[in-house]
PDB file of C-alpha atoms in Angstrom:
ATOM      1  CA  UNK A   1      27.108   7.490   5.279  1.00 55.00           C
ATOM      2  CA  UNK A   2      25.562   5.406   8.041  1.00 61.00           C
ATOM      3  CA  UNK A   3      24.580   2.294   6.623  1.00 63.00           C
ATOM      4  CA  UNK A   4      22.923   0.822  10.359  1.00 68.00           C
ATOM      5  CA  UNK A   5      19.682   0.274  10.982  1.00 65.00           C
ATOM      6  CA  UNK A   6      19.404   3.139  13.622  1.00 69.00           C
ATOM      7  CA  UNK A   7      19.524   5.307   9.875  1.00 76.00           C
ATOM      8  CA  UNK A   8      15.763   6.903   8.794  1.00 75.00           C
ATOM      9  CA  UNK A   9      17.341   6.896   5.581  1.00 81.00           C
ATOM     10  CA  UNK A  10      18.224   3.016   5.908  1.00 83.00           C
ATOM     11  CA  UNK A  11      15.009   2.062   7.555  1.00 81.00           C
ATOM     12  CA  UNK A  12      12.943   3.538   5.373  1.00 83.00           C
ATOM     13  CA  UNK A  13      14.173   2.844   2.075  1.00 87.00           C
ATOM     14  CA  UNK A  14      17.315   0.843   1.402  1.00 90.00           C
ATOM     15  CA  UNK A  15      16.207  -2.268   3.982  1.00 91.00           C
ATOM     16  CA  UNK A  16      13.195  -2.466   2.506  1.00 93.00           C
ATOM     17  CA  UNK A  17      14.048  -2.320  -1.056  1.00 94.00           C
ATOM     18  CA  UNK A  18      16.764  -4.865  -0.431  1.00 94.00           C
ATOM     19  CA  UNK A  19      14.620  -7.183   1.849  1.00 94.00           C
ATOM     20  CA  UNK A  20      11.854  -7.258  -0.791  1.00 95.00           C
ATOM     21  CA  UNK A  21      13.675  -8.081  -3.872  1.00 94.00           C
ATOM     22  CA  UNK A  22      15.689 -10.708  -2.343  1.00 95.00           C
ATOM     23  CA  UNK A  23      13.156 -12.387  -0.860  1.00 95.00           C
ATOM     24  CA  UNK A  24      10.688 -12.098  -4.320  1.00 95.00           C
ATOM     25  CA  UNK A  25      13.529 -13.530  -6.407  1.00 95.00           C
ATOM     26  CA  UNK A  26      14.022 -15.929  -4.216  1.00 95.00           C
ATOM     27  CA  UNK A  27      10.931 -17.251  -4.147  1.00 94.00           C
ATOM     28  CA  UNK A  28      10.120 -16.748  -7.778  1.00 92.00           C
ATOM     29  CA  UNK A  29      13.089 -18.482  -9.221  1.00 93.00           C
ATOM     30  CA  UNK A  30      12.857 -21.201  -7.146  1.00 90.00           C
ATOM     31  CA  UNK A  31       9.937 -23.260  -8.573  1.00 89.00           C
ATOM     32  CA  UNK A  32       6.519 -22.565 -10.816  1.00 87.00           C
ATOM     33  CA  UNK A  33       4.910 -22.401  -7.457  1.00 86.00           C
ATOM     34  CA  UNK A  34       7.777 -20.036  -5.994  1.00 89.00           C
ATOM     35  CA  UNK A  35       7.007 -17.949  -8.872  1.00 89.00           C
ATOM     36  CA  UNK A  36       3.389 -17.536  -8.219  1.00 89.00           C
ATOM     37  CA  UNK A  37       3.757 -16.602  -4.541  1.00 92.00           C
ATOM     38  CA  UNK A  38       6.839 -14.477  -5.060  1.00 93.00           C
ATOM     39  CA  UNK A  39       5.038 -11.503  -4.461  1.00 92.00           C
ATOM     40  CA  UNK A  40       4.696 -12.458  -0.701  1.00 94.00           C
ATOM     41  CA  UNK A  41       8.476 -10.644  -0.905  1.00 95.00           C
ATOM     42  CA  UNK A  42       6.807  -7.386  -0.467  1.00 95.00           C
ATOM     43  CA  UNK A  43       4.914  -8.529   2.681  1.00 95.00           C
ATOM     44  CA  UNK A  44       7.794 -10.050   4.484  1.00 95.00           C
ATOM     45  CA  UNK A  45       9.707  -6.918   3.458  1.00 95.00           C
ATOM     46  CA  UNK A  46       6.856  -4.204   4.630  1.00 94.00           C
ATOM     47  CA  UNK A  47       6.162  -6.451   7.796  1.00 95.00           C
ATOM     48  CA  UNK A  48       9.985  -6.530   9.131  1.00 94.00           C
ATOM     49  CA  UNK A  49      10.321  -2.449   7.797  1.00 93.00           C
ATOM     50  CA  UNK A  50       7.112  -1.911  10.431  1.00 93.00           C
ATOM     51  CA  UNK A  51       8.376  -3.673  12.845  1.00 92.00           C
ATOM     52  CA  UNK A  52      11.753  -1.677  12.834  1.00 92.00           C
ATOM     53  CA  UNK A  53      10.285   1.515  12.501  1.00 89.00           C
ATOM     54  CA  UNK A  54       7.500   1.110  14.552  1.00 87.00           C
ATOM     55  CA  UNK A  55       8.302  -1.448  16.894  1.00 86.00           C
ATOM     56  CA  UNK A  56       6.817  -4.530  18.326  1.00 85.00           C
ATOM     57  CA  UNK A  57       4.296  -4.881  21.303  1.00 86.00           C
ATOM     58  CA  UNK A  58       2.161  -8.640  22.243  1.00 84.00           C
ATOM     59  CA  UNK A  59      -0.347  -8.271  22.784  1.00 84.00           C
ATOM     60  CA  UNK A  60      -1.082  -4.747  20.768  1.00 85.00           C
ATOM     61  CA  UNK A  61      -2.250  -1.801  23.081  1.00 79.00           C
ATOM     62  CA  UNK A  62      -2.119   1.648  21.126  1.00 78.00           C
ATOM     63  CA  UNK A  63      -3.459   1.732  17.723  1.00 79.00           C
ATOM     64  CA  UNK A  64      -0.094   1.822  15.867  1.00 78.00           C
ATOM     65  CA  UNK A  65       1.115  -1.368  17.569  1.00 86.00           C
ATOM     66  CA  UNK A  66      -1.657  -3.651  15.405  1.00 90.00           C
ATOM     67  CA  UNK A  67       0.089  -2.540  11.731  1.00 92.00           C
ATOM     68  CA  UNK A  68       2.406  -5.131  11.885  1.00 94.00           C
ATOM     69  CA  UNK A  69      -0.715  -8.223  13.150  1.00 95.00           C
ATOM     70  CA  UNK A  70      -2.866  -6.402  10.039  1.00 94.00           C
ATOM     71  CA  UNK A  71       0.239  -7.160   7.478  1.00 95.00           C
ATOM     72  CA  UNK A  72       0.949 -10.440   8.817  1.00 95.00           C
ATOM     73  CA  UNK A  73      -2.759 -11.550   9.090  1.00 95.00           C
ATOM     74  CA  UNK A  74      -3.366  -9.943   5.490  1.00 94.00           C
ATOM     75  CA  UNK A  75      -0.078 -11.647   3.595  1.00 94.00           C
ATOM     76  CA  UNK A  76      -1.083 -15.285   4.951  1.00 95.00           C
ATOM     77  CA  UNK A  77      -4.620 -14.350   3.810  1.00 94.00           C
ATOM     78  CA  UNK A  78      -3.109 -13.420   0.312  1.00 93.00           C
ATOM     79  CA  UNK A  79      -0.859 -16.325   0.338  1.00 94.00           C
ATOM     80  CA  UNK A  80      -3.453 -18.615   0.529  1.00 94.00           C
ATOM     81  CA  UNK A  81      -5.391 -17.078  -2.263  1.00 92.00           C
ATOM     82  CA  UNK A  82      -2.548 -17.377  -4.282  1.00 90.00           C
ATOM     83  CA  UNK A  83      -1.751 -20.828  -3.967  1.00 91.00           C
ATOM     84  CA  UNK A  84      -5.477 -22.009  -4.093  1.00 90.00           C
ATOM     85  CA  UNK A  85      -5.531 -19.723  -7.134  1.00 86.00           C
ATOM     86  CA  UNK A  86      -8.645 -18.161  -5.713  1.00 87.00           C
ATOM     87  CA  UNK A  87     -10.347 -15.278  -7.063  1.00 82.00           C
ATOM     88  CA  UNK A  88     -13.562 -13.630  -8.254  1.00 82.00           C
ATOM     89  CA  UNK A  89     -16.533 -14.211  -5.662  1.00 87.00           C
ATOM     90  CA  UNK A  90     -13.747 -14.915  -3.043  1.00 87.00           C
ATOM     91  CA  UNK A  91     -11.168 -12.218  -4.327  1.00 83.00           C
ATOM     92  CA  UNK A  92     -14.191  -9.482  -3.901  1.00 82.00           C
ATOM     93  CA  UNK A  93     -15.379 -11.255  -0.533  1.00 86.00           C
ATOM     94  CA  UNK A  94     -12.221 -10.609   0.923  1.00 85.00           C
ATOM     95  CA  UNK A  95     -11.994  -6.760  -0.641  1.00 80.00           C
ATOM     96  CA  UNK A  96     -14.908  -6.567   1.845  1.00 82.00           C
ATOM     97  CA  UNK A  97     -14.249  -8.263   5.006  1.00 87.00           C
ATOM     98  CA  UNK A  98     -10.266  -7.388   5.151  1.00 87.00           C
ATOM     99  CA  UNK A  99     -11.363  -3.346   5.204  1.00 82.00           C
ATOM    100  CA  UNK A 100     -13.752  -3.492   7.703  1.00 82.00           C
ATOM    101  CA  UNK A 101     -12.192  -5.917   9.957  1.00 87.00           C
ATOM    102  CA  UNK A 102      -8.998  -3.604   9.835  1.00 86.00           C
ATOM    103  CA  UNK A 103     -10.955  -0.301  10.676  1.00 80.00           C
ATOM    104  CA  UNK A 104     -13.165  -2.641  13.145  1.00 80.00           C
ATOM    105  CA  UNK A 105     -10.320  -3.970  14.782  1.00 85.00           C
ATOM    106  CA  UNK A 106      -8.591  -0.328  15.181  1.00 81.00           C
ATOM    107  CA  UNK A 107     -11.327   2.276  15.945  1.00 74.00           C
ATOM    108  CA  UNK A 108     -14.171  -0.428  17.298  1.00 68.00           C
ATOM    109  CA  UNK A 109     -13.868   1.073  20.645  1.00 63.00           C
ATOM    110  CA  UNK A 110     -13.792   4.468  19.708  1.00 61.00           C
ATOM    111  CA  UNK A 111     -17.500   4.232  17.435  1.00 58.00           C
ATOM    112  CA  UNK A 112     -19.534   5.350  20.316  1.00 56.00           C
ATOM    113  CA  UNK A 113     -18.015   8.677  20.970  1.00 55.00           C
ATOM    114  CA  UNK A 114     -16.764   8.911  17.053  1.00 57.00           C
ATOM    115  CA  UNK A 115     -18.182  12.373  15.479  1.00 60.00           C
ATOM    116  CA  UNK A 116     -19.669  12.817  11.996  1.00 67.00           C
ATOM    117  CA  UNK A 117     -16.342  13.708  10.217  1.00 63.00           C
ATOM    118  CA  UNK A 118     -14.747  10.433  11.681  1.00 62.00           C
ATOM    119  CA  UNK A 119     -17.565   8.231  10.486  1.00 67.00           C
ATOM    120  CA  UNK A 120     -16.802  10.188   6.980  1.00 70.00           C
ATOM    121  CA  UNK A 121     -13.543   9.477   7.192  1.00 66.00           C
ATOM    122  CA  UNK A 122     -13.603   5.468   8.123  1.00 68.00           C
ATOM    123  CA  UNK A 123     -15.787   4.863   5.902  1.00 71.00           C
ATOM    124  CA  UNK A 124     -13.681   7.031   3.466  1.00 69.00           C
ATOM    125  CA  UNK A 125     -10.952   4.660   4.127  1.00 68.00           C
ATOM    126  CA  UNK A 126     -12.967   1.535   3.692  1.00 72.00           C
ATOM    127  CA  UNK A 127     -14.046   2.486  -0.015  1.00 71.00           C
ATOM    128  CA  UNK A 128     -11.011   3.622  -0.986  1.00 69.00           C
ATOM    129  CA  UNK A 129      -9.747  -0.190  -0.011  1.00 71.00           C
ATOM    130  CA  UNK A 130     -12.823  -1.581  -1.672  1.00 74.00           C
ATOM    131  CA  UNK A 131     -12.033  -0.090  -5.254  1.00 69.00           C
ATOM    132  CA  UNK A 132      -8.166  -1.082  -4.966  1.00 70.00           C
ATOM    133  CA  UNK A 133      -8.951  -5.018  -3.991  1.00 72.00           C
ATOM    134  CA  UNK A 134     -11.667  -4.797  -6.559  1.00 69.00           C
ATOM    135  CA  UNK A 135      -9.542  -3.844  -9.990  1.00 69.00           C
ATOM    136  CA  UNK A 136      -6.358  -5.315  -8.856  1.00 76.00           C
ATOM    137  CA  UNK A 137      -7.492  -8.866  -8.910  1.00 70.00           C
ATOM    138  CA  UNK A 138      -7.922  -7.735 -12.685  1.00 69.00           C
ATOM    139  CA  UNK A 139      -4.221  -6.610 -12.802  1.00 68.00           C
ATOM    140  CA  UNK A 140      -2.055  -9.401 -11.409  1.00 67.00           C
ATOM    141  CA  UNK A 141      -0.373  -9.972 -14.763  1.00 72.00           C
ATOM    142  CA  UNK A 142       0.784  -6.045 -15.004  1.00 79.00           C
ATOM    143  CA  UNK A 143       2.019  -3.834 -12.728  1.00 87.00           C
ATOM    144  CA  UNK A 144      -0.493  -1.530 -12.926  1.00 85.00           C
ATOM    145  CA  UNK A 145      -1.637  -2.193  -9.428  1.00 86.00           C
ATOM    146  CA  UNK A 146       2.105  -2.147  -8.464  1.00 89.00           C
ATOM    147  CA  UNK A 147       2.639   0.963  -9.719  1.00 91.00           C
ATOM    148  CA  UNK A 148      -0.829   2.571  -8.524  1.00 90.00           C
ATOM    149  CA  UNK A 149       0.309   1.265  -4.271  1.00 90.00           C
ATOM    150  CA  UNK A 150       3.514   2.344  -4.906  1.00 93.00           C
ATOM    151  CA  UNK A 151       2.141   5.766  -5.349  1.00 94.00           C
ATOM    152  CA  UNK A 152      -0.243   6.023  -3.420  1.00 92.00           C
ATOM    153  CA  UNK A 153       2.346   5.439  -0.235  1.00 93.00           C
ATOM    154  CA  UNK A 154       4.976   7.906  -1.423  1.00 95.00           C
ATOM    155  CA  UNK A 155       1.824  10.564  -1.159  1.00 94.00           C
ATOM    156  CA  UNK A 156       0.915   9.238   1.982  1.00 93.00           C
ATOM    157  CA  UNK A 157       4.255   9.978   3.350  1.00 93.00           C
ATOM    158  CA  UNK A 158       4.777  13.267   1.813  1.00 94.00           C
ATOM    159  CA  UNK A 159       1.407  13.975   3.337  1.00 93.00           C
ATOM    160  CA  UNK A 160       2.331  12.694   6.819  1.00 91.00           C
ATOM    161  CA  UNK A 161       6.143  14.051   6.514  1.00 90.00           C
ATOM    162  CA  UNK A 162       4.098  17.466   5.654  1.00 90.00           C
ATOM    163  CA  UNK A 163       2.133  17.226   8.622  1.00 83.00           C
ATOM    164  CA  UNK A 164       4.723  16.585  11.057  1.00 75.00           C
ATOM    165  CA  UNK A 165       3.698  12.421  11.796  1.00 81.00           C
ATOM    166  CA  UNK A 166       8.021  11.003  11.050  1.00 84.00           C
ATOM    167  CA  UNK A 167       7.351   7.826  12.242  1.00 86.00           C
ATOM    168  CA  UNK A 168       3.683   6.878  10.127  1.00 89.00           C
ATOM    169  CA  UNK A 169       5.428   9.247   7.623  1.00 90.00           C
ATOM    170  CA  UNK A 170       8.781   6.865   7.043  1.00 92.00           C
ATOM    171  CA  UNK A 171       6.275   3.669   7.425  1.00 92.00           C
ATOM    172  CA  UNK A 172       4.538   4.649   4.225  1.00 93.00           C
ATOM    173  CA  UNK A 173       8.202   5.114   2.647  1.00 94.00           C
ATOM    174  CA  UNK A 174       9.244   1.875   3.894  1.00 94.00           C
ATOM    175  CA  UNK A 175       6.491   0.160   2.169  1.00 94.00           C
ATOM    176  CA  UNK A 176       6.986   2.174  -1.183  1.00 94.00           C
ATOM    177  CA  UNK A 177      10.093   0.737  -1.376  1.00 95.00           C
ATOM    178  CA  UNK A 178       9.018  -2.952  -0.461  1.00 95.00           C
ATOM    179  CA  UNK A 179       6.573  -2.663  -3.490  1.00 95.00           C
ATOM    180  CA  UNK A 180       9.597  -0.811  -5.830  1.00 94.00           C
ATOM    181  CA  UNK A 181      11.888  -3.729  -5.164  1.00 93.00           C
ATOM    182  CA  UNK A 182       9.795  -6.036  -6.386  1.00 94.00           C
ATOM    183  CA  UNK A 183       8.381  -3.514  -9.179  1.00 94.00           C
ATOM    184  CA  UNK A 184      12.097  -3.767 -10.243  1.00 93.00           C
ATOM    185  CA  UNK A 185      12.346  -7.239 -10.363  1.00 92.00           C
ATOM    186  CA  UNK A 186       9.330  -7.261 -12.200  1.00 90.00           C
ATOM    187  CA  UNK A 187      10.365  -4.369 -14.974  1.00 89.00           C
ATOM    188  CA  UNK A 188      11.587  -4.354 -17.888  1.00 87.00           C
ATOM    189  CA  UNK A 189      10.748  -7.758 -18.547  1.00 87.00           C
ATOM    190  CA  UNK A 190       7.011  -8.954 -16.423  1.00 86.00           C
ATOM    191  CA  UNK A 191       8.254 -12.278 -14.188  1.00 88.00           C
ATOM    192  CA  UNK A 192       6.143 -12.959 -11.581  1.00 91.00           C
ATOM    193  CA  UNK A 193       2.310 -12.208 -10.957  1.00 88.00           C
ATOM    194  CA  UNK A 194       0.903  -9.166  -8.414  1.00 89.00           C
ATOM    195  CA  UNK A 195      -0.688 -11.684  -6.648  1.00 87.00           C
ATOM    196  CA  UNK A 196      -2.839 -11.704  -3.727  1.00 90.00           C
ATOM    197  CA  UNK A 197      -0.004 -11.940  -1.190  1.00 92.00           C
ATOM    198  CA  UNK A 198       1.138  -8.556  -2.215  1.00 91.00           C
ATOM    199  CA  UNK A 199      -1.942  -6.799  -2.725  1.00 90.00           C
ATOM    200  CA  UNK A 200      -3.784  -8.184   0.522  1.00 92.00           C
ATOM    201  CA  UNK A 201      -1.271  -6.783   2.747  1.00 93.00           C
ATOM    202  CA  UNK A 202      -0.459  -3.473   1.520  1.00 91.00           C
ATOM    203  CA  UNK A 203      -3.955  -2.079   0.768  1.00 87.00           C
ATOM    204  CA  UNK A 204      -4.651  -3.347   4.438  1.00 90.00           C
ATOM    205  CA  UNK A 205      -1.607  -1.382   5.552  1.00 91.00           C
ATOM    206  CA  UNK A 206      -2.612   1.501   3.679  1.00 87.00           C
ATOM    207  CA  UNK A 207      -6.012   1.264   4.794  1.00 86.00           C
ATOM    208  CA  UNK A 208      -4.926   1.369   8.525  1.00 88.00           C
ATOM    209  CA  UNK A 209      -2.533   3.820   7.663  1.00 88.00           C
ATOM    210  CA  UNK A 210      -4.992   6.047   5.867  1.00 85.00           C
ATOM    211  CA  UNK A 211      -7.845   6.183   9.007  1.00 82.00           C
ATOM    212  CA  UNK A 212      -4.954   6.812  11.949  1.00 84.00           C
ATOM    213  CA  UNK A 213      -3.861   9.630   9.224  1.00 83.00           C
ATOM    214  CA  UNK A 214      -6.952  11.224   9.466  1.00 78.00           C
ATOM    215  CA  UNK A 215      -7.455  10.268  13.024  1.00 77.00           C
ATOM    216  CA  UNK A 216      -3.972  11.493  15.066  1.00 78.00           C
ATOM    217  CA  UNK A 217      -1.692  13.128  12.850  1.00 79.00           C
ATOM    218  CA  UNK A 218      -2.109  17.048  11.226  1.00 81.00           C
ATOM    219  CA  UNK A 219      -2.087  15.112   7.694  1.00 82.00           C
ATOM    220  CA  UNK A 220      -4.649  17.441   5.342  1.00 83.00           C
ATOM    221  CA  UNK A 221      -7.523  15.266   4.488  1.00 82.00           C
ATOM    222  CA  UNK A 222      -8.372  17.132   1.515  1.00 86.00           C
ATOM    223  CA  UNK A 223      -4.655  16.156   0.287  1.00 90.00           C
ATOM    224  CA  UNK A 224      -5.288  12.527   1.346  1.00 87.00           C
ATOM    225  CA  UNK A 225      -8.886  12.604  -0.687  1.00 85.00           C
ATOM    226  CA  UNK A 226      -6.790  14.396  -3.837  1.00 89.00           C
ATOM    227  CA  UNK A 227      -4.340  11.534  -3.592  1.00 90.00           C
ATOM    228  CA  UNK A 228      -7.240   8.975  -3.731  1.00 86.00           C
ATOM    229  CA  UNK A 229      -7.428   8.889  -7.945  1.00 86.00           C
ATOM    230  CA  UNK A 230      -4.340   7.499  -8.149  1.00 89.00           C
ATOM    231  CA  UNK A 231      -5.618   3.985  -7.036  1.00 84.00           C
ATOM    232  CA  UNK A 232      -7.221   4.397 -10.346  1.00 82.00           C
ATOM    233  CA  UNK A 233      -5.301   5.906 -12.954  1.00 84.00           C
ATOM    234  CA  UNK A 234      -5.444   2.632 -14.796  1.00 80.00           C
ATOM    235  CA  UNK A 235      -8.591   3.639 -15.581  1.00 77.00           C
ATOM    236  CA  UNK A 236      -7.371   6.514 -17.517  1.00 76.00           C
ATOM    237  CA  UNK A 237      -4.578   5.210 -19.899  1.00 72.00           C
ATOM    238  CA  UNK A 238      -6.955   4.205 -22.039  1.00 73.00           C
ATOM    239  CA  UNK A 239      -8.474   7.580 -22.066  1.00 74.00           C
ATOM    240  CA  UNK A 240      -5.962   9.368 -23.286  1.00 75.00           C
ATOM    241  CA  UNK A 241      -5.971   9.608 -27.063  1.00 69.00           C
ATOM    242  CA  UNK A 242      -1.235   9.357 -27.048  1.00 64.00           C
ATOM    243  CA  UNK A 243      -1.106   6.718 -24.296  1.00 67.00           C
ATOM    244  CA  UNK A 244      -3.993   4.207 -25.593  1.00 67.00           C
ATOM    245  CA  UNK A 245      -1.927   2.479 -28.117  1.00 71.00           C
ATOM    246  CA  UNK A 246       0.988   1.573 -25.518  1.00 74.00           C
ATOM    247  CA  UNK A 247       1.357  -2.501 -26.053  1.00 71.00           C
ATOM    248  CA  UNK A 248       4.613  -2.666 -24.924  1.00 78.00           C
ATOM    249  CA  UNK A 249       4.289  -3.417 -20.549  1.00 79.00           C
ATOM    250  CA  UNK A 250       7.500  -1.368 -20.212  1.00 83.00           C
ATOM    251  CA  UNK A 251       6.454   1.345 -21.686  1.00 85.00           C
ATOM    252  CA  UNK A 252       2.954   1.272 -20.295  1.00 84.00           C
ATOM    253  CA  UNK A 253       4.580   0.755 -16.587  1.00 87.00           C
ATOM    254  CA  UNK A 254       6.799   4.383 -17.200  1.00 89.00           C
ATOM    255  CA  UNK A 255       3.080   5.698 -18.914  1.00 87.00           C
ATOM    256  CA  UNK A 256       0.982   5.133 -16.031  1.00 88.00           C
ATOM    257  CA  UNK A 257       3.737   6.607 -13.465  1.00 91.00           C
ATOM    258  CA  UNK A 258       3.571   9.432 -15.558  1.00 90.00           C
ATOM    259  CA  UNK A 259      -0.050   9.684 -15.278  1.00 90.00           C
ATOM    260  CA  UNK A 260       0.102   9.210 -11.557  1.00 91.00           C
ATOM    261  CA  UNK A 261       2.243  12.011 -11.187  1.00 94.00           C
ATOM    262  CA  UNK A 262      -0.471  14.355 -11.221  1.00 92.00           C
ATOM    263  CA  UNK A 263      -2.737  13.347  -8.593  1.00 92.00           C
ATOM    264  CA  UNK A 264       0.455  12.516  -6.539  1.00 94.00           C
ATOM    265  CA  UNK A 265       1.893  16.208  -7.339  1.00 94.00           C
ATOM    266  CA  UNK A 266      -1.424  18.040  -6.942  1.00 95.00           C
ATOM    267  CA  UNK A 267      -2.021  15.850  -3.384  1.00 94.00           C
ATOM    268  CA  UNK A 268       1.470  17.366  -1.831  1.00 94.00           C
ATOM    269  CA  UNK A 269       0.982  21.123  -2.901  1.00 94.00           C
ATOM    270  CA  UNK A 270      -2.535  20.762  -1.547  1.00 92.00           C
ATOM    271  CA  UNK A 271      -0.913  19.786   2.138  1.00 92.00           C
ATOM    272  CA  UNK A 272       1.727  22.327   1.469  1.00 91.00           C
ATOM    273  CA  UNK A 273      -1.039  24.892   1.207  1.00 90.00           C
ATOM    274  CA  UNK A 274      -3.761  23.610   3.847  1.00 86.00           C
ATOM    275  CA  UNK A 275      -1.450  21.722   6.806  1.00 73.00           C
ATOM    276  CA  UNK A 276      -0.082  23.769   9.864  1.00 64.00           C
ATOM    277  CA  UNK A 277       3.587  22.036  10.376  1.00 49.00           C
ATOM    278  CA  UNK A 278       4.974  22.539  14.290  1.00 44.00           C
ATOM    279  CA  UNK A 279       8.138  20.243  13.577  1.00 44.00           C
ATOM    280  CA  UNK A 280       8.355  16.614  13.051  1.00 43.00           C
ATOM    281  CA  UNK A 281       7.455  14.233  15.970  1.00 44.00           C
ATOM    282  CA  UNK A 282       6.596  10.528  16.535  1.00 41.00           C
TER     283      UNK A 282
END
């Protein structure tokens, strides 16, 4: 097997996965402090993954060239949350300003010749991002909010893979597995927090991701809006009179992929049904 970095395969999933849980363990065993910021792992991991897939342009011209300045701007932002130990009024501050700044910074020239359906879908994507920042700041001490990203960008790229868009399409893979390596270091046994520094970047990512989805690729948007609930399955554990009980965060981390696995299933056999594929491209 080709093991380079030329390798999709590589790219996409092993680099990242590596990069992330080296980095987070790293950090995290290296000091109390280390161990609150560890989740910054998953930033530097998704940032360099971008950067490889994508590649790099200064200063940014086309849309896609600004992912990697949104993930870089978005992990110091989280970073510095974390360390401050910052949160409520601040924590849902930011869950405001970080969305629309992103879809500011990447359509603001297009708004005045933007059409109905693309102010739908921008401000779509800006809700969406509002909810996640929202109830993760409640989650940093599971991996609920882990698990829920971590979802949500393996649908993304099934979407995108569905409707021919390789390169945004292995992007959203490559940060899956940035968030799995550290979900690994994290599981059985909890570690470090899902702090800021984690959660900053990749909803900003995903965000970004989400509105050039909608925007310039064949992606479904009813799959993307049937992949939405699974932001908030952790919501629905509770709900559900044979999961409720779960104490145990092992078990409750394998419950609430379980639960996600419907939204996530249902979004891909939606863009099976409804998205016109003419070959992958980039």
């Amino acid at each position: 097997m080709d093991l380079s970095l030329s390798n999709p395969i590589v790219q996409s999933s092993i680099l990242p996965l590596c990069l992330s849980l080296l980095i987070a363990a790293a950090l995290g065993f290296s000091s109390t402090k280390g161990a609150r910021i560890a989740a910054l792992g998953v930033a530097i991991s998704a940032l360099i993954t971008v950067i490889i897939i994508q590649g790099f342009s200064f200063p940014p011209k086309a849309t896609s060239q600004k992912l990697p300045y949104l993930i870089a701007a978005a992990g110091v932002i989280g970073l510095i949350f974390d360390l401050l130990k910052l949160k409520g009024i601040a924590w849902r501050l930011a869950g405001i300003i970080l969305p629309v700044a992103t879809i500011g910074w990447l359509f603001g020239s297009r708004l005045g010749s933007t059409q109905i359906d693309g102010f739908i879908y921008l401000s779509a994507a800006v809700l969406v991002s509002l909810f996640a920042y929202w109830q993760f700041e409640k989650s940093r001490h599971q991996l609920d909010s882990g698990i829920q990203i971590l979802l949500y960008c393996a649908g993304l790229g099934a979407i995108l893979m569905i409707g021919s868009s390789a390169m945004l399409s292995q992007s959203a893979f490559g940060l899956m597995a940035a968030v799995g390596g550290f979900l690994l270091l994290n599981w059985p046994k909890f570690r470090f927090p899902i702090g800021a520094a984690l959660i900053f970047p990749l909803t900003t990512a995903l965000a970004a991701m989400t509105a050039q989805s909608l925007f310039f690729t064949k992606a479904s948007g009813v799959a993307i809006a049937v992949l939405i609930p699974v932001l908030l399955i952790s919501y629905l554990l509770p709900k559900i009179p044979l999961l409720k009980k779960v104490s145990s965060p092992a078990i409750r981390a394998i419950c609430l992929t379980a639960v996600g696995m419907a939204p996530l299933g249902a979004s891909i056999v939606v863009a099976i049904m409804l998205t016109e594929t003419s070959g992958l491209s980039y």
